[in-house]
PDB file of C-alpha atoms in Angstrom:
ATOM      1  CA  MET A 236     -29.609 -32.761 -13.797  1.00  0.00           C
ATOM      2  CA  ALA A 237     -28.415 -29.221 -13.182  1.00  0.00           C
ATOM      3  CA  GLU A 238     -27.847 -28.259  -9.572  1.00  0.00           C
ATOM      4  CA  TRP A 239     -26.887 -24.642 -10.109  1.00  0.00           C
ATOM      5  CA  ARG A 240     -27.672 -21.739 -12.392  1.00  0.00           C
ATOM      6  CA  GLU A 241     -25.365 -18.883 -13.334  1.00  0.00           C
ATOM      7  CA  ILE A 242     -26.715 -15.563 -14.562  1.00  0.00           C
ATOM      8  CA  SER A 243     -24.074 -13.271 -16.041  1.00  0.00           C
ATOM      9  CA  ALA A 244     -24.506  -9.627 -16.949  1.00  0.00           C
ATOM     10  CA  ARG A 245     -22.054  -7.661 -19.102  1.00  0.00           C
ATOM     11  CA  VAL A 246     -22.025  -4.024 -18.002  1.00  0.00           C
ATOM     12  CA  ALA A 247     -19.850  -0.918 -17.867  1.00  0.00           C
ATOM     13  CA  LYS A 248     -17.717  -0.834 -14.740  1.00  0.00           C
ATOM     14  CA  ALA A 249     -19.825   1.999 -13.264  1.00  0.00           C
ATOM     15  CA  GLU A 250     -22.811  -0.371 -13.147  1.00  0.00           C
ATOM     16  CA  VAL A 251     -21.162  -3.130 -11.113  1.00  0.00           C
ATOM     17  CA  VAL A 252     -22.561  -2.195  -7.696  1.00  0.00           C
ATOM     18  CA  LYS A 253     -26.093  -1.909  -9.056  1.00  0.00           C
ATOM     19  CA  ILE A 254     -25.970  -5.359 -10.670  1.00  0.00           C
ATOM     20  CA  GLU A 255     -24.391  -6.937  -7.590  1.00  0.00           C
ATOM     21  CA  LYS A 256     -27.273  -5.601  -5.506  1.00  0.00           C
ATOM     22  CA  ILE A 257     -29.837  -7.061  -7.912  1.00  0.00           C
ATOM     23  CA  PHE A 258     -28.255 -10.500  -7.573  1.00  0.00           C
ATOM     24  CA  GLU A 259     -28.007 -10.187  -3.809  1.00  0.00           C
ATOM     25  CA  ASP A 260     -31.639  -9.036  -3.538  1.00  0.00           C
ATOM     26  CA  HIS A 261     -32.664 -12.185  -5.414  1.00  0.00           C
ATOM     27  CA  ALA A 262     -30.812 -14.535  -3.032  1.00  0.00           C
ATOM     28  CA  ALA A 263     -27.668 -15.222  -5.059  1.00  0.00           C
ATOM     29  CA  LEU A 264     -25.426 -17.759  -3.345  1.00  0.00           C
ATOM     30  CA  ALA A 265     -22.326 -15.989  -4.658  1.00  0.00           C
ATOM     31  CA  VAL A 266     -21.524 -12.989  -6.827  1.00  0.00           C
ATOM     32  CA  THR A 267     -18.273 -12.686  -8.779  1.00  0.00           C
ATOM     33  CA  VAL A 268     -16.818  -9.913 -10.926  1.00  0.00           C
ATOM     34  CA  SER A 269     -14.471 -10.520 -13.847  1.00  0.00           C
ATOM     35  CA  SER A 270     -13.342  -8.713 -16.949  1.00  0.00           C
ATOM     36  CA  ALA A 271     -15.671  -8.897 -19.923  1.00  0.00           C
ATOM     37  CA  GLU A 272     -12.655  -8.151 -22.117  1.00  0.00           C
ATOM     38  CA  HIS A 273     -10.823 -11.424 -21.371  1.00  0.00           C
ATOM     39  CA  THR A 274      -7.973  -9.726 -19.521  1.00  0.00           C
ATOM     40  CA  GLN A 275      -6.332 -10.439 -16.201  1.00  0.00           C
ATOM     41  CA  GLU A 276      -7.554  -8.777 -13.011  1.00  0.00           C
ATOM     42  CA  ILE A 277      -5.802  -5.456 -12.456  1.00  0.00           C
ATOM     43  CA  PHE A 278      -6.618  -3.628  -9.242  1.00  0.00           C
ATOM     44  CA  ASP A 279      -6.101   0.002  -8.413  1.00  0.00           C
ATOM     45  CA  LEU A 280      -4.442  -0.586  -5.057  1.00  0.00           C
ATOM     46  CA  LEU A 281      -5.548   2.803  -3.758  1.00  0.00           C
ATOM     47  CA  ASP A 282      -9.236   1.981  -3.697  1.00  0.00           C
ATOM     48  CA  GLN A 283      -9.505  -1.693  -4.742  1.00  0.00           C
ATOM     49  CA  GLN A 284     -11.544  -0.896  -7.854  1.00  0.00           C
ATOM     50  CA  TYR A 285     -11.343  -2.525 -11.286  1.00  0.00           C
ATOM     51  CA  ARG A 286     -10.047   0.670 -12.859  1.00  0.00           C
ATOM     52  CA  LEU A 287      -8.551  -0.809 -16.014  1.00  0.00           C
ATOM     53  CA  TRP A 288     -11.692  -2.637 -17.112  1.00  0.00           C
ATOM     54  CA  ARG A 289     -14.089  -0.768 -19.342  1.00  0.00           C
ATOM     55  CA  PHE A 290     -16.618  -3.587 -19.329  1.00  0.00           C
ATOM     56  CA  VAL A 291     -17.228  -6.061 -16.547  1.00  0.00           C
ATOM     57  CA  GLU A 292     -19.049  -9.367 -16.265  1.00  0.00           C
ATOM     58  CA  VAL A 293     -20.995  -9.723 -13.037  1.00  0.00           C
ATOM     59  CA  THR A 294     -22.117 -13.308 -12.352  1.00  0.00           C
ATOM     60  CA  GLY A 295     -24.609 -14.538  -9.797  1.00  0.00           C
ATOM     61  CA  LEU A 296     -24.811 -18.184  -8.721  1.00  0.00           C
ATOM     62  CA  PHE A 297     -28.268 -19.525  -7.828  1.00  0.00           C
ATOM     63  CA  ASN A 298     -29.898 -22.812  -6.985  1.00  0.00           C
ATOM     64  CA  ALA A 299     -31.276 -24.309 -10.184  1.00  0.00           C
ATOM     65  CA  SER A 300     -34.610 -24.887  -8.438  1.00  0.00           C
ATOM     66  CA  ASP A 301     -35.065 -21.148  -7.860  1.00  0.00           C
ATOM     67  CA  LYS A 302     -37.119 -19.183 -10.387  1.00  0.00           C
ATOM     68  CA  HIS A 303     -34.773 -16.985 -12.379  1.00  0.00           C
ATOM     69  CA  GLU A 304     -37.327 -14.954 -14.323  1.00  0.00           C
ATOM     70  CA  PRO A 305     -37.569 -12.256 -11.604  1.00  0.00           C
ATOM     71  CA  VAL A 306     -33.799 -11.737 -11.832  1.00  0.00           C
ATOM     72  CA  LEU A 307     -34.006 -11.290 -15.600  1.00  0.00           C
ATOM     73  CA  VAL A 308     -36.864  -8.826 -15.222  1.00  0.00           C
ATOM     74  CA  ALA A 309     -34.861  -6.826 -12.671  1.00  0.00           C
ATOM     75  CA  LEU A 310     -31.837  -6.758 -14.984  1.00  0.00           C
ATOM     76  CA  ALA A 311     -34.001  -5.598 -17.883  1.00  0.00           C
ATOM     77  CA  ASN A 312     -35.534  -2.887 -15.709  1.00  0.00           C
ATOM     78  CA  ALA A 313     -31.982  -1.778 -14.885  1.00  0.00           C
ATOM     79  CA  GLY A 314     -31.417  -1.136 -18.576  1.00  0.00           C
ATOM     80  CA  LEU A 315     -29.596  -4.284 -19.688  1.00  0.00           C
ATOM     81  CA  ALA A 316     -30.230  -5.562 -23.201  1.00  0.00           C
ATOM     82  CA  GLU A 317     -31.072  -9.213 -23.724  1.00  0.00           C
ATOM     83  CA  GLU A 318     -27.769  -9.846 -25.516  1.00  0.00           C
ATOM     84  CA  ASP A 319     -25.839  -8.673 -22.433  1.00  0.00           C
ATOM     85  CA  ILE A 320     -27.359 -11.357 -20.193  1.00  0.00           C
ATOM     86  CA  GLU A 321     -26.416 -15.037 -20.236  1.00  0.00           C
ATOM     87  CA  VAL A 322     -28.040 -17.870 -18.296  1.00  0.00           C
ATOM     88  CA  SER A 323     -26.305 -21.243 -17.942  1.00  0.00           C
ATOM     89  CA  GLU A 324     -27.023 -24.441 -16.018  1.00  0.00           C
ATOM     90  CA  LEU A 325     -24.258 -26.146 -14.040  1.00  0.00           C
ATOM     91  CA  ALA A 326     -23.962 -29.695 -12.786  1.00  0.00           C
ATOM     92  CA  ASP A 327     -22.938 -30.244  -9.169  1.00  0.00           C
ATOM     93  CA  GLN A 328     -19.158 -30.550  -8.796  1.00  0.00           C
ATOM     94  CA  ASP A 329     -16.218 -29.105  -6.915  1.00  0.00           C
ATOM     95  CA  TRP A 330     -15.531 -26.126  -9.155  1.00  0.00           C
ATOM     96  CA  VAL A 331     -12.565 -24.863  -7.157  1.00  0.00           C
ATOM     97  CA  LEU A 332     -10.862 -28.266  -7.209  1.00  0.00           C
ATOM     98  CA  ARG A 333     -11.530 -28.665 -10.920  1.00  0.00           C
ATOM     99  CA  TRP A 334      -9.986 -25.276 -11.663  1.00  0.00           C
ATOM    100  CA  GLN A 335      -6.986 -25.880  -9.429  1.00  0.00           C
ATOM    101  CA  GLN A 336      -6.276 -29.231 -11.066  1.00  0.00           C
ATOM    102  CA  ALA A 337      -6.020 -27.473 -14.425  1.00  0.00           C
ATOM    103  CA  GLN A 338      -3.171 -25.274 -13.220  1.00  0.00           C
ATOM    104  CA  GLN A 339       0.412 -25.937 -14.202  1.00  0.00           C
ATOM    105  CA  PRO A 340       3.775 -24.667 -12.877  1.00  0.00           C
ATOM    106  CA  LEU A 341       4.876 -21.334 -14.366  1.00  0.00           C
ATOM    107  CA  ASP A 342       8.480 -21.085 -15.592  1.00  0.00           C
ATOM    108  CA  PHE A 343      10.194 -17.688 -15.215  1.00  0.00           C
ATOM    109  CA  GLY A 344      13.636 -18.796 -16.338  1.00  0.00           C
ATOM    110  CA  HIS A 345      16.907 -19.546 -14.531  1.00  0.00           C
ATOM    111  CA  GLY A 346      15.213 -22.274 -12.490  1.00  0.00           C
ATOM    112  CA  LEU A 347      12.456 -20.104 -10.935  1.00  0.00           C
ATOM    113  CA  PHE A 348       8.991 -21.671 -10.947  1.00  0.00           C
ATOM    114  CA  ILE A 349       5.653 -20.705  -9.390  1.00  0.00           C
ATOM    115  CA  CYS A 350       3.756 -23.900  -8.572  1.00  0.00           C
ATOM    116  CA  PRO A 351       0.360 -24.754  -7.090  1.00  0.00           C
ATOM    117  CA  PRO A 352       0.907 -26.695  -3.847  1.00  0.00           C
ATOM    118  CA  ASN A 353      -0.882 -29.754  -5.228  1.00  0.00           C
ATOM    119  CA  VAL A 354       1.285 -29.964  -8.390  1.00  0.00           C
ATOM    120  CA  ALA A 355       4.737 -31.562  -8.428  1.00  0.00           C
ATOM    121  CA  PRO A 356       7.431 -29.084  -9.579  1.00  0.00           C
ATOM    122  CA  PRO A 357       9.312 -30.041 -12.744  1.00  0.00           C
ATOM    123  CA  ALA A 358      12.747 -31.607 -12.402  1.00  0.00           C
ATOM    124  CA  GLU A 359      14.500 -28.457 -13.644  1.00  0.00           C
ATOM    125  CA  ALA A 360      12.927 -26.266 -10.940  1.00  0.00           C
ATOM    126  CA  GLU A 361      15.649 -24.893  -8.661  1.00  0.00           C
ATOM    127  CA  TYR A 362      13.782 -22.042  -6.977  1.00  0.00           C
ATOM    128  CA  ILE A 363      10.165 -22.912  -6.193  1.00  0.00           C
ATOM    129  CA  VAL A 364       7.454 -20.607  -4.883  1.00  0.00           C
ATOM    130  CA  LEU A 365       4.216 -22.340  -3.917  1.00  0.00           C
ATOM    131  CA  LEU A 366       0.994 -20.367  -4.425  1.00  0.00           C
ATOM    132  CA  GLU A 367      -2.643 -21.399  -4.483  1.00  0.00           C
ATOM    133  CA  PRO A 368      -4.227 -20.690  -7.884  1.00  0.00           C
ATOM    134  CA  GLY A 369      -6.900 -18.029  -7.952  1.00  0.00           C
ATOM    135  CA  MET A 370      -5.623 -15.882  -5.101  1.00  0.00           C
ATOM    136  CA  ALA A 371      -6.860 -12.309  -5.087  1.00  0.00           C
ATOM    137  CA  PHE A 372      -3.455 -10.642  -5.165  1.00  0.00           C
ATOM    138  CA  GLY A 373      -1.637 -12.317  -8.034  1.00  0.00           C
ATOM    139  CA  THR A 374       0.162 -15.545  -8.816  1.00  0.00           C
ATOM    140  CA  GLY A 375       2.482 -14.562 -11.656  1.00  0.00           C
ATOM    141  CA  THR A 376       0.038 -15.016 -14.513  1.00  0.00           C
ATOM    142  CA  HIS A 377      -0.313 -11.315 -15.294  1.00  0.00           C
ATOM    143  CA  PRO A 378       2.364  -9.807 -17.586  1.00  0.00           C
ATOM    144  CA  THR A 379       3.463  -7.199 -15.018  1.00  0.00           C
ATOM    145  CA  THR A 380       4.119  -9.838 -12.360  1.00  0.00           C
ATOM    146  CA  ALA A 381       5.725 -12.148 -14.906  1.00  0.00           C
ATOM    147  CA  MET A 382       8.179  -9.461 -16.048  1.00  0.00           C
ATOM    148  CA  CYS A 383       9.172  -8.759 -12.436  1.00  0.00           C
ATOM    149  CA  LEU A 384       9.690 -12.468 -11.790  1.00  0.00           C
ATOM    150  CA  ASN A 385      11.772 -12.814 -14.971  1.00  0.00           C
ATOM    151  CA  TRP A 386      13.925  -9.900 -13.791  1.00  0.00           C
ATOM    152  CA  ILE A 387      14.362 -11.426 -10.327  1.00  0.00           C
ATOM    153  CA  ALA A 388      15.273 -14.822 -11.781  1.00  0.00           C
ATOM    154  CA  ALA A 389      17.905 -13.349 -14.094  1.00  0.00           C
ATOM    155  CA  ARG A 390      19.587 -11.142 -11.456  1.00  0.00           C
ATOM    156  CA  PRO A 391      22.788 -12.455  -9.816  1.00  0.00           C
ATOM    157  CA  TRP A 392      21.871 -12.134  -6.124  1.00  0.00           C
ATOM    158  CA  ASP A 393      24.969 -12.352  -3.915  1.00  0.00           C
ATOM    159  CA  GLY A 394      23.328 -13.249  -0.603  1.00  0.00           C
ATOM    160  CA  GLU A 395      24.022  -9.813   0.886  1.00  0.00           C
ATOM    161  CA  MET A 396      21.613  -7.732  -1.159  1.00  0.00           C
ATOM    162  CA  GLN A 397      18.570  -6.221   0.515  1.00  0.00           C
ATOM    163  CA  MET A 398      15.300  -6.170  -1.427  1.00  0.00           C
ATOM    164  CA  ILE A 399      11.913  -4.504  -0.798  1.00  0.00           C
ATOM    165  CA  ASP A 400       8.701  -5.731  -2.425  1.00  0.00           C
ATOM    166  CA  PHE A 401       6.742  -2.445  -2.417  1.00  0.00           C
ATOM    167  CA  GLY A 402       3.023  -3.156  -2.825  1.00  0.00           C
ATOM    168  CA  CYS A 403       3.604  -6.826  -2.109  1.00  0.00           C
ATOM    169  CA  GLY A 404       0.100  -8.272  -2.545  1.00  0.00           C
ATOM    170  CA  SER A 405       0.566 -12.041  -2.309  1.00  0.00           C
ATOM    171  CA  GLY A 406       4.268 -11.582  -1.474  1.00  0.00           C
ATOM    172  CA  VAL A 407       5.278 -13.505  -4.574  1.00  0.00           C
ATOM    173  CA  LEU A 408       8.098 -11.120  -5.558  1.00  0.00           C
ATOM    174  CA  ALA A 409       9.552 -11.056  -2.051  1.00  0.00           C
ATOM    175  CA  MET A 410       9.498 -14.846  -1.837  1.00  0.00           C
ATOM    176  CA  ALA A 411      10.989 -15.234  -5.303  1.00  0.00           C
ATOM    177  CA  ALA A 412      13.868 -12.894  -4.442  1.00  0.00           C
ATOM    178  CA  SER A 413      14.472 -14.746  -1.183  1.00  0.00           C
ATOM    179  CA  LYS A 414      14.490 -18.108  -2.961  1.00  0.00           C
ATOM    180  CA  CYS A 415      16.868 -16.786  -5.625  1.00  0.00           C
ATOM    181  CA  GLY A 416      19.417 -15.616  -3.067  1.00  0.00           C
ATOM    182  CA  ALA A 417      18.631 -12.100  -1.830  1.00  0.00           C
ATOM    183  CA  GLY A 418      20.093 -11.672   1.635  1.00  0.00           C
ATOM    184  CA  LYS A 419      17.407  -9.636   3.381  1.00  0.00           C
ATOM    185  CA  VAL A 420      13.892  -9.276   2.018  1.00  0.00           C
ATOM    186  CA  CYS A 421      10.781  -7.478   3.215  1.00  0.00           C
ATOM    187  CA  GLY A 422       7.449  -6.431   1.746  1.00  0.00           C
ATOM    188  CA  CYS A 423       4.879  -3.725   2.336  1.00  0.00           C
ATOM    189  CA  ASP A 424       1.357  -2.942   1.223  1.00  0.00           C
ATOM    190  CA  ILE A 425      -1.483  -0.543   2.022  1.00  0.00           C
ATOM    191  CA  ASP A 426      -3.926  -3.413   2.540  1.00  0.00           C
ATOM    192  CA  ALA A 427      -3.867  -5.352   5.812  1.00  0.00           C
ATOM    193  CA  GLN A 428      -5.628  -8.282   4.123  1.00  0.00           C
ATOM    194  CA  ALA A 429      -2.812  -8.491   1.580  1.00  0.00           C
ATOM    195  CA  LEU A 430      -0.304  -8.705   4.412  1.00  0.00           C
ATOM    196  CA  GLU A 431      -2.218 -11.598   5.975  1.00  0.00           C
ATOM    197  CA  VAL A 432      -2.128 -13.416   2.641  1.00  0.00           C
ATOM    198  CA  ALA A 433       1.567 -12.648   2.168  1.00  0.00           C
ATOM    199  CA  CYS A 434       2.460 -13.932   5.655  1.00  0.00           C
ATOM    200  CA  ALA A 435       0.505 -17.151   5.071  1.00  0.00           C
ATOM    201  CA  ASN A 436       2.246 -17.658   1.727  1.00  0.00           C
ATOM    202  CA  ALA A 437       5.634 -17.021   3.287  1.00  0.00           C
ATOM    203  CA  ALA A 438       4.942 -19.641   5.943  1.00  0.00           C
ATOM    204  CA  LEU A 439       3.922 -22.125   3.246  1.00  0.00           C
ATOM    205  CA  ASN A 440       7.213 -21.495   1.467  1.00  0.00           C
ATOM    206  CA  GLY A 441       9.517 -21.675   4.469  1.00  0.00           C
ATOM    207  CA  CYS A 442      10.042 -17.913   4.291  1.00  0.00           C
ATOM    208  CA  SER A 443       8.511 -16.912   7.609  1.00  0.00           C
ATOM    209  CA  ASP A 444      11.521 -14.698   8.261  1.00  0.00           C
ATOM    210  CA  ILE A 445      10.306 -12.249   5.594  1.00  0.00           C
ATOM    211  CA  PRO A 446       8.584  -9.356   7.415  1.00  0.00           C
ATOM    212  CA  PHE A 447       5.583  -7.656   5.821  1.00  0.00           C
ATOM    213  CA  TYR A 448       4.545  -4.159   6.854  1.00  0.00           C
ATOM    214  CA  LEU A 449       1.869  -1.606   6.160  1.00  0.00           C
ATOM    215  CA  ASN A 450       3.435   1.086   3.955  1.00  0.00           C
ATOM    216  CA  ASN A 451       3.515   3.687   6.706  1.00  0.00           C
ATOM    217  CA  GLU A 452       5.202   1.237   9.103  1.00  0.00           C
ATOM    218  CA  LEU A 453       8.161   0.464   6.848  1.00  0.00           C
ATOM    219  CA  GLN A 454      11.212   2.338   8.136  1.00  0.00           C
ATOM    220  CA  PRO A 455      13.493   4.154   5.683  1.00  0.00           C
ATOM    221  CA  GLY A 456      16.367   1.910   4.770  1.00  0.00           C
ATOM    222  CA  GLU A 457      19.289   1.249   2.511  1.00  0.00           C
ATOM    223  CA  ALA A 458      17.892  -1.397   0.193  1.00  0.00           C
ATOM    224  CA  ASP A 459      19.874  -2.536  -2.825  1.00  0.00           C
ATOM    225  CA  VAL A 460      16.744  -3.317  -4.839  1.00  0.00           C
ATOM    226  CA  LEU A 461      13.163  -2.062  -4.606  1.00  0.00           C
ATOM    227  CA  ILE A 462      10.489  -3.574  -6.850  1.00  0.00           C
ATOM    228  CA  ALA A 463       7.081  -1.909  -7.120  1.00  0.00           C
ATOM    229  CA  ASN A 464       4.495  -3.652  -9.274  1.00  0.00           C
ATOM    230  CA  ILE A 465       1.607  -1.227  -8.843  1.00  0.00           C
ATOM    231  CA  LEU A 466      -0.201   1.178 -11.151  1.00  0.00           C
ATOM    232  CA  LEU A 467       1.074   4.489 -12.506  1.00  0.00           C
ATOM    233  CA  GLU A 468      -0.721   6.889 -10.162  1.00  0.00           C
ATOM    234  CA  PRO A 469       0.246   5.037  -6.951  1.00  0.00           C
ATOM    235  CA  LEU A 470       3.838   4.876  -8.198  1.00  0.00           C
ATOM    236  CA  ILE A 471       3.933   8.641  -8.672  1.00  0.00           C
ATOM    237  CA  THR A 472       2.108   9.296  -5.392  1.00  0.00           C
ATOM    238  CA  GLU A 473       4.522   7.059  -3.467  1.00  0.00           C
ATOM    239  CA  LYS A 474       7.668   8.393  -5.156  1.00  0.00           C
ATOM    240  CA  GLN A 475       9.208  10.026  -2.084  1.00  0.00           C
ATOM    241  CA  LYS A 476       8.643   6.932   0.057  1.00  0.00           C
ATOM    242  CA  ILE A 477      10.210   4.785  -2.639  1.00  0.00           C
ATOM    243  CA  ILE A 478      13.243   7.060  -2.884  1.00  0.00           C
ATOM    244  CA  LYS A 479      13.964   7.025   0.838  1.00  0.00           C
ATOM    245  CA  HIS A 480      13.962   3.220   0.976  1.00  0.00           C
ATOM    246  CA  LEU A 481      16.786   2.864  -1.600  1.00  0.00           C
ATOM    247  CA  LYS A 482      20.480   3.546  -1.095  1.00  0.00           C
ATOM    248  CA  THR A 483      22.458   5.557  -3.612  1.00  0.00           C
ATOM    249  CA  GLY A 484      23.209   3.226  -6.499  1.00  0.00           C
ATOM    250  CA  GLY A 485      20.283   1.019  -5.539  1.00  0.00           C
ATOM    251  CA  VAL A 486      18.171  -0.435  -8.327  1.00  0.00           C
ATOM    252  CA  LEU A 487      14.530   0.554  -8.769  1.00  0.00           C
ATOM    253  CA  VAL A 488      12.270  -1.808 -10.737  1.00  0.00           C
ATOM    254  CA  LEU A 489       8.813  -0.493 -11.657  1.00  0.00           C
ATOM    255  CA  SER A 490       5.935  -2.250 -13.377  1.00  0.00           C
ATOM    256  CA  GLY A 491       2.140  -2.128 -13.450  1.00  0.00           C
ATOM    257  CA  ILE A 492       2.407   0.548 -16.136  1.00  0.00           C
ATOM    258  CA  LEU A 493       1.151   0.588 -19.698  1.00  0.00           C
ATOM    259  CA  ASN A 494       3.498   1.114 -22.629  1.00  0.00           C
ATOM    260  CA  ASP A 495       2.123   4.579 -23.306  1.00  0.00           C
ATOM    261  CA  GLN A 496       2.759   5.646 -19.685  1.00  0.00           C
ATOM    262  CA  THR A 497       6.524   5.113 -19.654  1.00  0.00           C
ATOM    263  CA  ASP A 498       7.463   8.685 -20.605  1.00  0.00           C
ATOM    264  CA  ARG A 499       5.298  10.092 -17.841  1.00  0.00           C
ATOM    265  CA  LEU A 500       6.827   7.724 -15.287  1.00  0.00           C
ATOM    266  CA  LYS A 501      10.341   8.528 -16.448  1.00  0.00           C
ATOM    267  CA  SER A 502       9.679  12.257 -16.022  1.00  0.00           C
ATOM    268  CA  ALA A 503       8.049  11.768 -12.634  1.00  0.00           C
ATOM    269  CA  PHE A 504      11.086   9.954 -11.212  1.00  0.00           C
ATOM    270  CA  ALA A 505      13.709  12.322 -12.626  1.00  0.00           C
ATOM    271  CA  PRO A 506      16.207  13.545 -11.595  1.00  0.00           C
ATOM    272  CA  GLU A 507      16.683  10.969  -8.822  1.00  0.00           C
ATOM    273  CA  PHE A 508      16.436   8.113 -11.321  1.00  0.00           C
ATOM    274  CA  ALA A 509      17.189   7.734 -15.016  1.00  0.00           C
ATOM    275  CA  LEU A 510      14.579   5.087 -15.699  1.00  0.00           C
ATOM    276  CA  GLU A 511      14.961   3.015 -18.845  1.00  0.00           C
ATOM    277  CA  LEU A 512      12.576   0.603 -20.495  1.00  0.00           C
ATOM    278  CA  SER A 513      13.729  -2.915 -19.633  1.00  0.00           C
ATOM    279  CA  CYS A 514      11.096  -5.002 -21.430  1.00  0.00           C
ATOM    280  CA  THR A 515       7.472  -5.083 -22.511  1.00  0.00           C
ATOM    281  CA  GLU A 516       4.822  -7.772 -22.620  1.00  0.00           C
ATOM    282  CA  GLN A 517       1.487  -7.264 -24.330  1.00  0.00           C
ATOM    283  CA  ASP A 518       0.497  -3.682 -23.397  1.00  0.00           C
ATOM    284  CA  TRP A 519       2.657  -3.565 -20.272  1.00  0.00           C
ATOM    285  CA  ALA A 520       6.140  -2.249 -19.500  1.00  0.00           C
ATOM    286  CA  LEU A 521       8.936  -2.818 -16.985  1.00  0.00           C
ATOM    287  CA  MET A 522      11.275   0.096 -16.201  1.00  0.00           C
ATOM    288  CA  VAL A 523      14.579  -0.061 -14.327  1.00  0.00           C
ATOM    289  CA  GLY A 524      16.972   2.610 -13.046  1.00  0.00           C
ATOM    290  CA  GLU A 525      19.615   3.314 -10.402  1.00  0.00           C
ATOM    291  CA  LYS A 526      19.263   5.918  -7.671  1.00  0.00           C
ATOM    292  CA  ARG A 527      21.626   8.830  -8.212  1.00  0.00           C
TER     293      ARG A 527
END
């Protein structure tokens, strides 16, 4: 017998708040937002909006014993067509545990693996970063994060290099660089919640010595490597801050950009950097250049 009922509505991203309120007004136990285009979550870190999704699926979770007809009427009155609404019944189970158990270690080459804490790393794993699946700020599954992790894994860190994870989110890039041999690592972000998550992840991974700062608290430095996996507009906006944190000859690694945005990014960072396309995955690009 079903214990729960999910009602999902497929809408344009501008309609998200309105649909969330409908679910909340009808006593939803939880409301989640995901892409209706079957893509990974990509946040605009400036305002925490789902900027790269044209269409969004908003899902409300209800007790199966509750009448759901009033919710459907409210959605129809809000302009939703019948084909954009889906109702499903769910049996009682630990959905989070079930999803976590389905996760597997992610291999980024050269011995670097991202693993859920409850999954044994493979024998070939040399550098292991533990992350809970489903975290809000990224676990390496998105192409932009994956390309950065591949780059980190392939780089010959000499134990003296200093690295900054600019826009650190979960801290995964900072921890990966530390595990792979970077000498001094730090991270920064505009979101205090992200820093809390990053610090907790660092503690889990034995990397409590990695400091995480708010962007405006990070002091100008002489880093050898700065990696920024954020979107195009924040990258351009933060250009001067990025420049002052790298020494001359330091390497800048930028991702979070679409393939058709690379020329604009290259122009924006000239003449201080001669950015070159390093690799692409799906619609995303990774650019690398040295500070002149």
